[in-house]
Amino acid sequence: MRWSRLGWPQVGYVSLEDVDGYAEYLSRLVSDAPPSVAALASVTWREARIAAWRVEETGSHDTAGVDDQPTRSVLATVVVRNDEVLDTPDGLWRRWNHAEVTLRFTRAVLDPPDTAPLDVLAGDVTISRGEIAHVDADVWELRLLLSPTGELAVHFRDVTIEVRPVDEDDWVRLEQRAPHGWHGPVPDGWVEWATPAVRAAAHGDVGGLSLALDGIGTDPAGIDEVDPRWGFAPLHAAVWFDNRGTTEALLERGADVRVEDAEGRTAMDIADERGSRRAEEILLAWFDRSAHDADQGN
C-alpha cells in the first residue's frame, strides 16, 4: 500500500478520512493536483450511493499503471448527502442535504475490470470510503470501498465533475433498488465483528488493510494473526470473499499461505471449497513464482 505519509508528492494515497494528518495531506493534494482532481476531495463519499454507471470502450489500450486492458471512459452519477445541524431559536435542527455528482473519467482503467452493474447499483450498496491516489506521472486513481461489494478503483488521466442539488426522494429511490447481498455465510455480515485486518481483507479494502497492518491509529496487527472469534487470518478472509486486491496485497506483504484457519484449512483449501477463482488464480501464480525463485536459488 502506498501511503501519502511516506513522502508526498511521490506516488501515494491521500485518504479522505479523518485520520492523523488528514488536513495536511488533503491540503497538499488540493494544492498540487489539477483542479478537476482536487475537486474530488470535496465529495462526501461516506454513505453515498451510485445512481448510474456506464462504461464506454474506446478500442485503444493504456496500461495506466495496471495490467494491459482496453481503455475506457467511465460515466458515473453519485448521490451524496451531508448531515447538517442548524442552531435555531427553537433548538438544534438536523437535516440532510442531497446532491447529485456527475463524474466522467477519460482514458480510464477499472480494477477489477469485470465489475458488474449490480456490484455498484444495488439498493444495499453504499460507498464506505473514498481515496484519491497519484499513481504515475499524469495518472490518478479514485479508489472506492463499496459495501458489501468490496473495493473498486478507477485509474484515469482526466475527470470532469458536475454537481446539482436533488430531492431526498432521489435518495429514497436508490435505497429501494434490488439488493446485492453479502457473499459470506451469514447474511448480516459476520465480518463487521471481526478484527480490523480480517474485516478489511474480507471487504476487499486494501487501504484499510494497510492501516491495520501498519498500525496507523492503533497497534499494528499481525499479518497471519487468526481472529479469535471467527478463526480466520486476513488471507483466509480475503480468499473467502474472492477479493483480488487484498489477496494480492497480503501475499506481497509476506502472508504465510500455510497458516490454517480454525478448521484446519489453508487459503488454497478455502479457495477450492468456495470456488474463489480470482483468489485461486493469484495463489497459483504465487506458488509458481515461489517455485521458480527456489529453482533459481539452487
PDB file of C-alpha atoms in Angstrom:
ATOM      1  CA  MET A   1       0.000   0.000   0.000  1.00  0.00           C
ATOM      2  CA  ARG A   2       1.384   3.382  -0.985  1.00  0.00           C
ATOM      3  CA  TRP A   3       0.545   5.816   1.783  1.00  0.00           C
ATOM      4  CA  SER A   4       0.955   9.577   1.474  1.00  0.00           C
ATOM      5  CA  ARG A   5       2.539   9.971   4.900  1.00  0.00           C
ATOM      6  CA  LEU A   6       5.591   8.204   3.470  1.00  0.00           C
ATOM      7  CA  GLY A   7       6.514  11.214   1.350  1.00  0.00           C
ATOM      8  CA  TRP A   8       4.285  13.390  -0.780  1.00  0.00           C
ATOM      9  CA  PRO A   9       4.435  14.282  -3.665  1.00  0.00           C
ATOM     10  CA  GLN A  10       5.835  10.892  -4.593  1.00  0.00           C
ATOM     11  CA  VAL A  11       3.351   8.239  -5.611  1.00  0.00           C
ATOM     12  CA  GLY A  12       0.953   7.866  -2.702  1.00  0.00           C
ATOM     13  CA  TYR A  13      -2.578   7.823  -1.407  1.00  0.00           C
ATOM     14  CA  VAL A  14      -4.437  10.548   0.399  1.00  0.00           C
ATOM     15  CA  SER A  15      -7.229   9.070   2.457  1.00  0.00           C
ATOM     16  CA  LEU A  16     -10.405  11.111   2.576  1.00  0.00           C
ATOM     17  CA  GLU A  17     -10.897  10.069   6.156  1.00  0.00           C
ATOM     18  CA  ASP A  18     -10.440  11.812   9.465  1.00  0.00           C
ATOM     19  CA  VAL A  19      -7.128  10.145  10.352  1.00  0.00           C
ATOM     20  CA  ASP A  20      -3.919  11.514  11.795  1.00  0.00           C
ATOM     21  CA  GLY A  21      -2.527  14.158   9.444  1.00  0.00           C
ATOM     22  CA  TYR A  22      -5.647  14.229   7.284  1.00  0.00           C
ATOM     23  CA  ALA A  23      -5.800  18.016   6.920  1.00  0.00           C
ATOM     24  CA  GLU A  24      -2.136  18.305   5.937  1.00  0.00           C
ATOM     25  CA  TYR A  25      -2.277  15.597   3.282  1.00  0.00           C
ATOM     26  CA  LEU A  26      -5.556  16.806   1.879  1.00  0.00           C
ATOM     27  CA  SER A  27      -4.271  20.383   1.570  1.00  0.00           C
ATOM     28  CA  ARG A  28      -1.228  19.114  -0.341  1.00  0.00           C
ATOM     29  CA  LEU A  29      -3.454  17.182  -2.685  1.00  0.00           C
ATOM     30  CA  VAL A  30      -5.648  20.192  -3.331  1.00  0.00           C
ATOM     31  CA  SER A  31      -2.584  22.425  -3.884  1.00  0.00           C
ATOM     32  CA  ASP A  32      -0.671  20.096  -6.206  1.00  0.00           C
ATOM     33  CA  ALA A  33      -3.390  18.276  -8.140  1.00  0.00           C
ATOM     34  CA  PRO A  34      -5.233  19.555 -11.229  1.00  0.00           C
ATOM     35  CA  PRO A  35      -8.458  21.382 -10.266  1.00  0.00           C
ATOM     36  CA  SER A  36     -10.677  18.545 -11.515  1.00  0.00           C
ATOM     37  CA  VAL A  37      -8.846  16.001  -9.360  1.00  0.00           C
ATOM     38  CA  ALA A  38      -8.727  18.322  -6.362  1.00  0.00           C
ATOM     39  CA  ALA A  39     -12.497  18.758  -6.650  1.00  0.00           C
ATOM     40  CA  LEU A  40     -12.933  15.056  -5.861  1.00  0.00           C
ATOM     41  CA  ALA A  41     -11.619  15.822  -2.377  1.00  0.00           C
ATOM     42  CA  SER A  42     -14.733  17.863  -1.649  1.00  0.00           C
ATOM     43  CA  VAL A  43     -17.090  14.943  -2.251  1.00  0.00           C
ATOM     44  CA  THR A  44     -18.593  13.375   0.868  1.00  0.00           C
ATOM     45  CA  TRP A  45     -18.212   9.722  -0.064  1.00  0.00           C
ATOM     46  CA  ARG A  46     -19.382   8.118   3.164  1.00  0.00           C
ATOM     47  CA  GLU A  47     -22.883   6.657   2.666  1.00  0.00           C
ATOM     48  CA  ALA A  48     -23.007   7.948  -0.941  1.00  0.00           C
ATOM     49  CA  ARG A  49     -24.864   5.809  -3.494  1.00  0.00           C
ATOM     50  CA  ILE A  50     -24.070   5.298  -7.174  1.00  0.00           C
ATOM     51  CA  ALA A  51     -27.183   6.187  -9.180  1.00  0.00           C
ATOM     52  CA  ALA A  52     -25.857   5.459 -12.690  1.00  0.00           C
ATOM     53  CA  TRP A  53     -22.804   3.690 -14.086  1.00  0.00           C
ATOM     54  CA  ARG A  54     -21.769   3.376 -17.721  1.00  0.00           C
ATOM     55  CA  VAL A  55     -18.510   2.153 -19.230  1.00  0.00           C
ATOM     56  CA  GLU A  56     -17.659   3.047 -22.831  1.00  0.00           C
ATOM     57  CA  GLU A  57     -14.917   1.152 -24.653  1.00  0.00           C
ATOM     58  CA  THR A  58     -12.533   3.302 -26.701  1.00  0.00           C
ATOM     59  CA  GLY A  59     -10.767   0.481 -28.527  1.00  0.00           C
ATOM     60  CA  SER A  60      -7.234   1.645 -27.702  1.00  0.00           C
ATOM     61  CA  HIS A  61      -5.000   0.424 -24.883  1.00  0.00           C
ATOM     62  CA  ASP A  62      -3.442   2.285 -21.998  1.00  0.00           C
ATOM     63  CA  THR A  63      -1.923   0.472 -19.039  1.00  0.00           C
ATOM     64  CA  ALA A  64      -2.310   3.395 -16.602  1.00  0.00           C
ATOM     65  CA  GLY A  65      -0.283   1.528 -14.023  1.00  0.00           C
ATOM     66  CA  VAL A  66      -2.194  -1.773 -14.163  1.00  0.00           C
ATOM     67  CA  ASP A  67      -2.327  -4.812 -16.442  1.00  0.00           C
ATOM     68  CA  ASP A  68      -2.806  -4.056 -20.151  1.00  0.00           C
ATOM     69  CA  GLN A  69      -6.547  -3.589 -20.641  1.00  0.00           C
ATOM     70  CA  PRO A  70      -8.856  -1.772 -23.076  1.00  0.00           C
ATOM     71  CA  THR A  71      -9.047   1.924 -22.252  1.00  0.00           C
ATOM     72  CA  ARG A  72     -12.491   3.174 -21.326  1.00  0.00           C
ATOM     73  CA  SER A  73     -14.471   6.227 -20.433  1.00  0.00           C
ATOM     74  CA  VAL A  74     -16.415   5.805 -17.218  1.00  0.00           C
ATOM     75  CA  LEU A  75     -19.536   7.865 -16.575  1.00  0.00           C
ATOM     76  CA  ALA A  76     -20.870   7.731 -13.029  1.00  0.00           C
ATOM     77  CA  THR A  77     -23.633   9.558 -11.207  1.00  0.00           C
ATOM     78  CA  VAL A  78     -23.309   9.564  -7.426  1.00  0.00           C
ATOM     79  CA  VAL A  79     -25.867  10.894  -4.956  1.00  0.00           C
ATOM     80  CA  VAL A  80     -24.256  12.182  -1.774  1.00  0.00           C
ATOM     81  CA  ARG A  81     -25.741  13.630   1.364  1.00  0.00           C
ATOM     82  CA  ASN A  82     -24.414  15.881   4.087  1.00  0.00           C
ATOM     83  CA  ASP A  83     -25.731  15.802   7.609  1.00  0.00           C
ATOM     84  CA  GLU A  84     -26.348  19.453   8.527  1.00  0.00           C
ATOM     85  CA  VAL A  85     -27.155  20.571  12.069  1.00  0.00           C
ATOM     86  CA  LEU A  86     -28.589  24.075  12.458  1.00  0.00           C
ATOM     87  CA  ASP A  87     -28.708  26.040  15.706  1.00  0.00           C
ATOM     88  CA  THR A  88     -32.147  27.695  15.617  1.00  0.00           C
ATOM     89  CA  PRO A  89     -34.063  29.704  18.264  1.00  0.00           C
ATOM     90  CA  ASP A  90     -36.124  26.551  18.823  1.00  0.00           C
ATOM     91  CA  GLY A  91     -33.061  24.415  19.414  1.00  0.00           C
ATOM     92  CA  LEU A  92     -30.858  22.210  17.237  1.00  0.00           C
ATOM     93  CA  TRP A  93     -32.417  21.101  13.961  1.00  0.00           C
ATOM     94  CA  ARG A  94     -30.967  18.397  11.744  1.00  0.00           C
ATOM     95  CA  ARG A  95     -31.498  17.979   8.029  1.00  0.00           C
ATOM     96  CA  TRP A  96     -29.968  16.114   5.111  1.00  0.00           C
ATOM     97  CA  ASN A  97     -28.666  17.990   2.081  1.00  0.00           C
ATOM     98  CA  HIS A  98     -28.533  15.836  -1.059  1.00  0.00           C
ATOM     99  CA  ALA A  99     -26.515  16.482  -4.203  1.00  0.00           C
ATOM    100  CA  GLU A 100     -26.011  14.632  -7.467  1.00  0.00           C
ATOM    101  CA  VAL A 101     -22.378  14.452  -8.574  1.00  0.00           C
ATOM    102  CA  THR A 102     -21.773  13.511 -12.215  1.00  0.00           C
ATOM    103  CA  LEU A 103     -18.275  12.213 -12.967  1.00  0.00           C
ATOM    104  CA  ARG A 104     -16.761  11.450 -16.350  1.00  0.00           C
ATOM    105  CA  PHE A 105     -13.359   9.732 -16.247  1.00  0.00           C
ATOM    106  CA  THR A 106     -11.479   9.673 -19.553  1.00  0.00           C
ATOM    107  CA  ARG A 107      -8.818   7.166 -20.568  1.00  0.00           C
ATOM    108  CA  ALA A 108      -9.885   5.143 -17.552  1.00  0.00           C
ATOM    109  CA  VAL A 109      -8.968   1.643 -16.405  1.00  0.00           C
ATOM    110  CA  LEU A 110     -11.104  -0.259 -13.899  1.00  0.00           C
ATOM    111  CA  ASP A 111      -9.811  -2.580 -11.200  1.00  0.00           C
ATOM    112  CA  PRO A 112     -11.343  -5.131 -11.040  1.00  0.00           C
ATOM    113  CA  PRO A 113     -12.159  -4.895 -14.764  1.00  0.00           C
ATOM    114  CA  ASP A 114     -15.108  -7.302 -14.555  1.00  0.00           C
ATOM    115  CA  THR A 115     -17.172  -5.145 -12.178  1.00  0.00           C
ATOM    116  CA  ALA A 116     -20.841  -5.926 -12.819  1.00  0.00           C
ATOM    117  CA  PRO A 117     -23.668  -3.333 -12.695  1.00  0.00           C
ATOM    118  CA  LEU A 118     -25.221  -4.995  -9.636  1.00  0.00           C
ATOM    119  CA  ASP A 119     -21.894  -4.573  -7.829  1.00  0.00           C
ATOM    120  CA  VAL A 120     -22.349  -0.795  -7.839  1.00  0.00           C
ATOM    121  CA  LEU A 121     -26.056  -0.158  -8.485  1.00  0.00           C
ATOM    122  CA  ALA A 122     -27.781  -2.446  -5.963  1.00  0.00           C
ATOM    123  CA  GLY A 123     -30.038  -0.974  -3.295  1.00  0.00           C
ATOM    124  CA  ASP A 124     -27.796  -2.034  -0.425  1.00  0.00           C
ATOM    125  CA  VAL A 125     -24.527  -0.837  -1.986  1.00  0.00           C
ATOM    126  CA  THR A 126     -23.111   2.302  -0.400  1.00  0.00           C
ATOM    127  CA  ILE A 127     -19.698   3.935  -0.552  1.00  0.00           C
ATOM    128  CA  SER A 128     -17.945   3.489   2.790  1.00  0.00           C
ATOM    129  CA  ARG A 129     -14.753   5.370   1.970  1.00  0.00           C
ATOM    130  CA  GLY A 130     -13.024   7.200  -0.858  1.00  0.00           C
ATOM    131  CA  GLU A 131      -9.310   7.642  -1.515  1.00  0.00           C
ATOM    132  CA  ILE A 132      -7.515   9.673  -4.163  1.00  0.00           C
ATOM    133  CA  ALA A 133      -4.151   8.471  -5.403  1.00  0.00           C
ATOM    134  CA  HIS A 134      -1.414   9.877  -7.602  1.00  0.00           C
ATOM    135  CA  VAL A 135      -0.121   6.649  -9.122  1.00  0.00           C
ATOM    136  CA  ASP A 136       2.127   7.694 -12.002  1.00  0.00           C
ATOM    137  CA  ALA A 137       3.059  10.905 -13.854  1.00  0.00           C
ATOM    138  CA  ASP A 138      -0.330  12.202 -15.042  1.00  0.00           C
ATOM    139  CA  VAL A 139      -2.271   9.115 -13.908  1.00  0.00           C
ATOM    140  CA  TRP A 140      -4.636   9.409 -10.923  1.00  0.00           C
ATOM    141  CA  GLU A 141      -6.800   6.936  -9.122  1.00  0.00           C
ATOM    142  CA  LEU A 142     -10.102   7.125  -7.285  1.00  0.00           C
ATOM    143  CA  ARG A 143     -10.434   4.098  -5.026  1.00  0.00           C
ATOM    144  CA  LEU A 144     -13.852   3.452  -3.506  1.00  0.00           C
ATOM    145  CA  LEU A 145     -14.773   0.946  -0.831  1.00  0.00           C
ATOM    146  CA  LEU A 146     -18.256  -0.282  -1.706  1.00  0.00           C
ATOM    147  CA  SER A 147     -20.203  -2.099   0.981  1.00  0.00           C
ATOM    148  CA  PRO A 148     -20.908  -5.000   0.644  1.00  0.00           C
ATOM    149  CA  THR A 149     -19.229  -5.371  -2.771  1.00  0.00           C
ATOM    150  CA  GLY A 150     -15.593  -4.647  -1.990  1.00  0.00           C
ATOM    151  CA  GLU A 151     -13.039  -2.250  -3.426  1.00  0.00           C
ATOM    152  CA  LEU A 152     -13.278  -0.596  -6.852  1.00  0.00           C
ATOM    153  CA  ALA A 153     -10.530   1.549  -8.359  1.00  0.00           C
ATOM    154  CA  VAL A 154     -10.747   3.863 -11.354  1.00  0.00           C
ATOM    155  CA  HIS A 155      -7.373   4.830 -12.852  1.00  0.00           C
ATOM    156  CA  PHE A 156      -7.771   7.915 -15.028  1.00  0.00           C
ATOM    157  CA  ARG A 157      -5.945  10.799 -16.671  1.00  0.00           C
ATOM    158  CA  ASP A 158      -8.722  13.346 -16.614  1.00  0.00           C
ATOM    159  CA  VAL A 159     -12.101  13.811 -14.958  1.00  0.00           C
ATOM    160  CA  THR A 160     -14.940  16.296 -15.357  1.00  0.00           C
ATOM    161  CA  ILE A 161     -17.332  16.967 -12.479  1.00  0.00           C
ATOM    162  CA  GLU A 162     -20.800  18.484 -12.331  1.00  0.00           C
ATOM    163  CA  VAL A 163     -22.849  18.984  -9.156  1.00  0.00           C
ATOM    164  CA  ARG A 164     -26.527  19.816  -8.756  1.00  0.00           C
ATOM    165  CA  PRO A 165     -28.954  19.635  -5.800  1.00  0.00           C
ATOM    166  CA  VAL A 166     -31.562  16.856  -5.716  1.00  0.00           C
ATOM    167  CA  ASP A 167     -34.531  15.987  -3.503  1.00  0.00           C
ATOM    168  CA  GLU A 168     -34.397  13.397  -0.757  1.00  0.00           C
ATOM    169  CA  ASP A 169     -36.804  11.303  -2.837  1.00  0.00           C
ATOM    170  CA  ASP A 170     -33.948  10.610  -5.259  1.00  0.00           C
ATOM    171  CA  TRP A 171     -32.009   9.045  -2.393  1.00  0.00           C
ATOM    172  CA  VAL A 172     -35.019   7.001  -1.261  1.00  0.00           C
ATOM    173  CA  ARG A 173     -35.494   5.562  -4.768  1.00  0.00           C
ATOM    174  CA  LEU A 174     -31.889   4.363  -4.770  1.00  0.00           C
ATOM    175  CA  GLU A 175     -32.446   2.547  -1.473  1.00  0.00           C
ATOM    176  CA  GLN A 176     -35.436   0.725  -2.994  1.00  0.00           C
ATOM    177  CA  ARG A 177     -33.431  -0.992  -5.751  1.00  0.00           C
ATOM    178  CA  ALA A 178     -32.804  -4.744  -5.643  1.00  0.00           C
ATOM    179  CA  PRO A 179     -30.130  -5.675  -3.069  1.00  0.00           C
ATOM    180  CA  HIS A 180     -26.719  -7.109  -3.816  1.00  0.00           C
ATOM    181  CA  GLY A 181     -26.387  -9.088  -0.591  1.00  0.00           C
ATOM    182  CA  TRP A 182     -23.442 -10.415   1.358  1.00  0.00           C
ATOM    183  CA  HIS A 183     -21.301 -13.160  -0.125  1.00  0.00           C
ATOM    184  CA  GLY A 184     -20.468 -14.638   3.252  1.00  0.00           C
ATOM    185  CA  PRO A 185     -22.075 -17.442   5.283  1.00  0.00           C
ATOM    186  CA  VAL A 186     -24.155 -15.105   7.448  1.00  0.00           C
ATOM    187  CA  PRO A 187     -26.415 -12.581   5.683  1.00  0.00           C
ATOM    188  CA  ASP A 188     -25.942  -9.872   8.286  1.00  0.00           C
ATOM    189  CA  GLY A 189     -22.199  -9.719   7.607  1.00  0.00           C
ATOM    190  CA  TRP A 190     -20.163 -11.526  10.247  1.00  0.00           C
ATOM    191  CA  VAL A 191     -17.065  -9.608   9.138  1.00  0.00           C
ATOM    192  CA  GLU A 192     -18.362  -6.468  10.832  1.00  0.00           C
ATOM    193  CA  TRP A 193     -17.472  -8.163  14.129  1.00  0.00           C
ATOM    194  CA  ALA A 194     -14.027  -9.324  13.035  1.00  0.00           C
ATOM    195  CA  THR A 195     -10.657  -7.752  13.825  1.00  0.00           C
ATOM    196  CA  PRO A 196      -9.771  -4.702  11.680  1.00  0.00           C
ATOM    197  CA  ALA A 197      -7.299  -6.601   9.469  1.00  0.00           C
ATOM    198  CA  VAL A 198      -9.676  -9.507   8.850  1.00  0.00           C
ATOM    199  CA  ARG A 199     -12.569  -7.120   8.250  1.00  0.00           C
ATOM    200  CA  ALA A 200     -10.589  -5.070   5.714  1.00  0.00           C
ATOM    201  CA  ALA A 201      -9.368  -8.209   3.932  1.00  0.00           C
ATOM    202  CA  ALA A 202     -12.922  -9.534   3.717  1.00  0.00           C
ATOM    203  CA  HIS A 203     -14.273  -6.262   2.332  1.00  0.00           C
ATOM    204  CA  GLY A 204     -11.504  -6.024  -0.263  1.00  0.00           C
ATOM    205  CA  ASP A 205     -10.353  -2.810   1.426  1.00  0.00           C
ATOM    206  CA  VAL A 206      -6.651  -2.544   0.564  1.00  0.00           C
ATOM    207  CA  GLY A 207      -6.352   0.846   2.241  1.00  0.00           C
ATOM    208  CA  GLY A 208      -7.969  -0.269   5.481  1.00  0.00           C
ATOM    209  CA  LEU A 209      -5.856  -3.425   5.479  1.00  0.00           C
ATOM    210  CA  SER A 210      -2.698  -1.355   5.191  1.00  0.00           C
ATOM    211  CA  LEU A 211      -3.820   0.857   8.062  1.00  0.00           C
ATOM    212  CA  ALA A 212      -4.467  -2.175  10.274  1.00  0.00           C
ATOM    213  CA  LEU A 213      -1.179  -3.911   9.448  1.00  0.00           C
ATOM    214  CA  ASP A 214       0.923  -0.747   9.714  1.00  0.00           C
ATOM    215  CA  GLY A 215      -0.720   0.261  12.975  1.00  0.00           C
ATOM    216  CA  ILE A 216      -1.765   3.743  11.831  1.00  0.00           C
ATOM    217  CA  GLY A 217      -4.031   4.990  14.590  1.00  0.00           C
ATOM    218  CA  THR A 218      -3.795   1.748  16.555  1.00  0.00           C
ATOM    219  CA  ASP A 219      -1.427  -1.117  17.385  1.00  0.00           C
ATOM    220  CA  PRO A 220      -0.218  -2.961  14.250  1.00  0.00           C
ATOM    221  CA  ALA A 221      -1.937  -6.278  13.539  1.00  0.00           C
ATOM    222  CA  GLY A 222      -0.018  -9.458  12.800  1.00  0.00           C
ATOM    223  CA  ILE A 223      -0.372 -10.353   9.134  1.00  0.00           C
ATOM    224  CA  ASP A 224      -1.017 -14.018   9.979  1.00  0.00           C
ATOM    225  CA  GLU A 225      -2.896 -13.342  13.215  1.00  0.00           C
ATOM    226  CA  VAL A 226      -6.019 -15.503  13.436  1.00  0.00           C
ATOM    227  CA  ASP A 227      -9.189 -13.738  14.552  1.00  0.00           C
ATOM    228  CA  PRO A 228     -10.108 -15.459  17.860  1.00  0.00           C
ATOM    229  CA  ARG A 229     -13.843 -15.129  17.196  1.00  0.00           C
ATOM    230  CA  TRP A 230     -14.085 -16.381  13.613  1.00  0.00           C
ATOM    231  CA  GLY A 231     -10.888 -18.404  13.266  1.00  0.00           C
ATOM    232  CA  PHE A 232      -9.669 -16.607  10.130  1.00  0.00           C
ATOM    233  CA  ALA A 233      -6.396 -14.885   9.365  1.00  0.00           C
ATOM    234  CA  PRO A 234      -6.643 -11.950   6.937  1.00  0.00           C
ATOM    235  CA  LEU A 235      -5.617 -14.106   3.952  1.00  0.00           C
ATOM    236  CA  HIS A 236      -8.401 -16.599   4.704  1.00  0.00           C
ATOM    237  CA  ALA A 237     -10.957 -13.770   4.746  1.00  0.00           C
ATOM    238  CA  ALA A 238      -9.674 -12.263   1.505  1.00  0.00           C
ATOM    239  CA  VAL A 239      -9.891 -15.630  -0.252  1.00  0.00           C
ATOM    240  CA  TRP A 240     -13.280 -16.483   1.285  1.00  0.00           C
ATOM    241  CA  PHE A 241     -14.770 -13.391  -0.380  1.00  0.00           C
ATOM    242  CA  ASP A 242     -12.671 -13.858  -3.553  1.00  0.00           C
ATOM    243  CA  ASN A 243     -11.127 -10.405  -3.234  1.00  0.00           C
ATOM    244  CA  ARG A 244      -8.278  -9.989  -5.682  1.00  0.00           C
ATOM    245  CA  GLY A 245      -6.887  -6.747  -4.238  1.00  0.00           C
ATOM    246  CA  THR A 246      -6.466  -7.805  -0.626  1.00  0.00           C
ATOM    247  CA  THR A 247      -5.287 -11.303  -1.583  1.00  0.00           C
ATOM    248  CA  GLU A 248      -2.504  -9.792  -3.689  1.00  0.00           C
ATOM    249  CA  ALA A 249      -1.669  -7.185  -1.048  1.00  0.00           C
ATOM    250  CA  LEU A 250      -1.317  -9.818   1.690  1.00  0.00           C
ATOM    251  CA  LEU A 251       0.897 -12.066  -0.420  1.00  0.00           C
ATOM    252  CA  GLU A 252       3.091  -9.101  -1.386  1.00  0.00           C
ATOM    253  CA  ARG A 253       3.494  -8.278   2.305  1.00  0.00           C
ATOM    254  CA  GLY A 254       4.568 -11.834   3.109  1.00  0.00           C
ATOM    255  CA  ALA A 255       1.431 -13.544   4.387  1.00  0.00           C
ATOM    256  CA  ASP A 256       2.043 -17.229   5.093  1.00  0.00           C
ATOM    257  CA  VAL A 257      -0.057 -19.401   2.747  1.00  0.00           C
ATOM    258  CA  ARG A 258       0.454 -22.361   5.084  1.00  0.00           C
ATOM    259  CA  VAL A 259      -1.427 -20.781   8.009  1.00  0.00           C
ATOM    260  CA  GLU A 260      -4.575 -22.746   8.837  1.00  0.00           C
ATOM    261  CA  ASP A 261      -7.924 -21.414   9.970  1.00  0.00           C
ATOM    262  CA  ALA A 262      -9.828 -22.794  12.961  1.00  0.00           C
ATOM    263  CA  GLU A 263     -10.991 -25.742  10.828  1.00  0.00           C
ATOM    264  CA  GLY A 264      -7.510 -26.622   9.596  1.00  0.00           C
ATOM    265  CA  ARG A 265      -7.897 -25.108   6.110  1.00  0.00           C
ATOM    266  CA  THR A 266      -5.256 -23.128   4.259  1.00  0.00           C
ATOM    267  CA  ALA A 267      -6.119 -20.248   1.952  1.00  0.00           C
ATOM    268  CA  MET A 268      -5.908 -22.590  -1.050  1.00  0.00           C
ATOM    269  CA  ASP A 269      -8.265 -25.047   0.633  1.00  0.00           C
ATOM    270  CA  ILE A 270     -10.786 -22.244   1.124  1.00  0.00           C
ATOM    271  CA  ALA A 271     -10.412 -21.041  -2.462  1.00  0.00           C
ATOM    272  CA  ASP A 272     -11.146 -24.545  -3.721  1.00  0.00           C
ATOM    273  CA  GLU A 273     -14.070 -25.039  -1.358  1.00  0.00           C
ATOM    274  CA  ARG A 274     -15.644 -21.655  -2.083  1.00  0.00           C
ATOM    275  CA  GLY A 275     -14.958 -21.554  -5.804  1.00  0.00           C
ATOM    276  CA  SER A 276     -12.991 -18.327  -5.339  1.00  0.00           C
ATOM    277  CA  ARG A 277     -11.490 -18.326  -8.827  1.00  0.00           C
ATOM    278  CA  ARG A 278      -9.796 -14.921  -8.764  1.00  0.00           C
ATOM    279  CA  ALA A 279      -8.119 -15.598  -5.434  1.00  0.00           C
ATOM    280  CA  GLU A 280      -7.170 -19.116  -6.558  1.00  0.00           C
ATOM    281  CA  GLU A 281      -5.531 -17.694  -9.686  1.00  0.00           C
ATOM    282  CA  ILE A 282      -3.470 -15.302  -7.568  1.00  0.00           C
ATOM    283  CA  LEU A 283      -2.434 -18.060  -5.156  1.00  0.00           C
ATOM    284  CA  LEU A 284      -1.403 -20.370  -8.004  1.00  0.00           C
ATOM    285  CA  ALA A 285       0.653 -17.588  -9.581  1.00  0.00           C
ATOM    286  CA  TRP A 286       2.313 -17.003  -6.196  1.00  0.00           C
ATOM    287  CA  PHE A 287       3.175 -20.719  -5.890  1.00  0.00           C
ATOM    288  CA  ASP A 288       4.623 -20.681  -9.428  1.00  0.00           C
ATOM    289  CA  ARG A 289       6.800 -17.669  -8.635  1.00  0.00           C
ATOM    290  CA  SER A 290       7.982 -19.232  -5.391  1.00  0.00           C
ATOM    291  CA  ALA A 291       8.907 -22.466  -7.174  1.00  0.00           C
ATOM    292  CA  HIS A 292      10.763 -20.516  -9.855  1.00  0.00           C
ATOM    293  CA  ASP A 293      12.659 -18.472  -7.290  1.00  0.00           C
ATOM    294  CA  ALA A 294      13.604 -21.667  -5.465  1.00  0.00           C
ATOM    295  CA  ASP A 295      14.924 -23.190  -8.697  1.00  0.00           C
ATOM    296  CA  GLN A 296      16.935 -20.056  -9.421  1.00  0.00           C
ATOM    297  CA  GLY A 297      18.468 -20.219  -5.964  1.00  0.00           C
ATOM    298  CA  ASN A 298      19.695 -23.797  -6.437  1.00  0.00           C
TER     299      ASN A 298
END
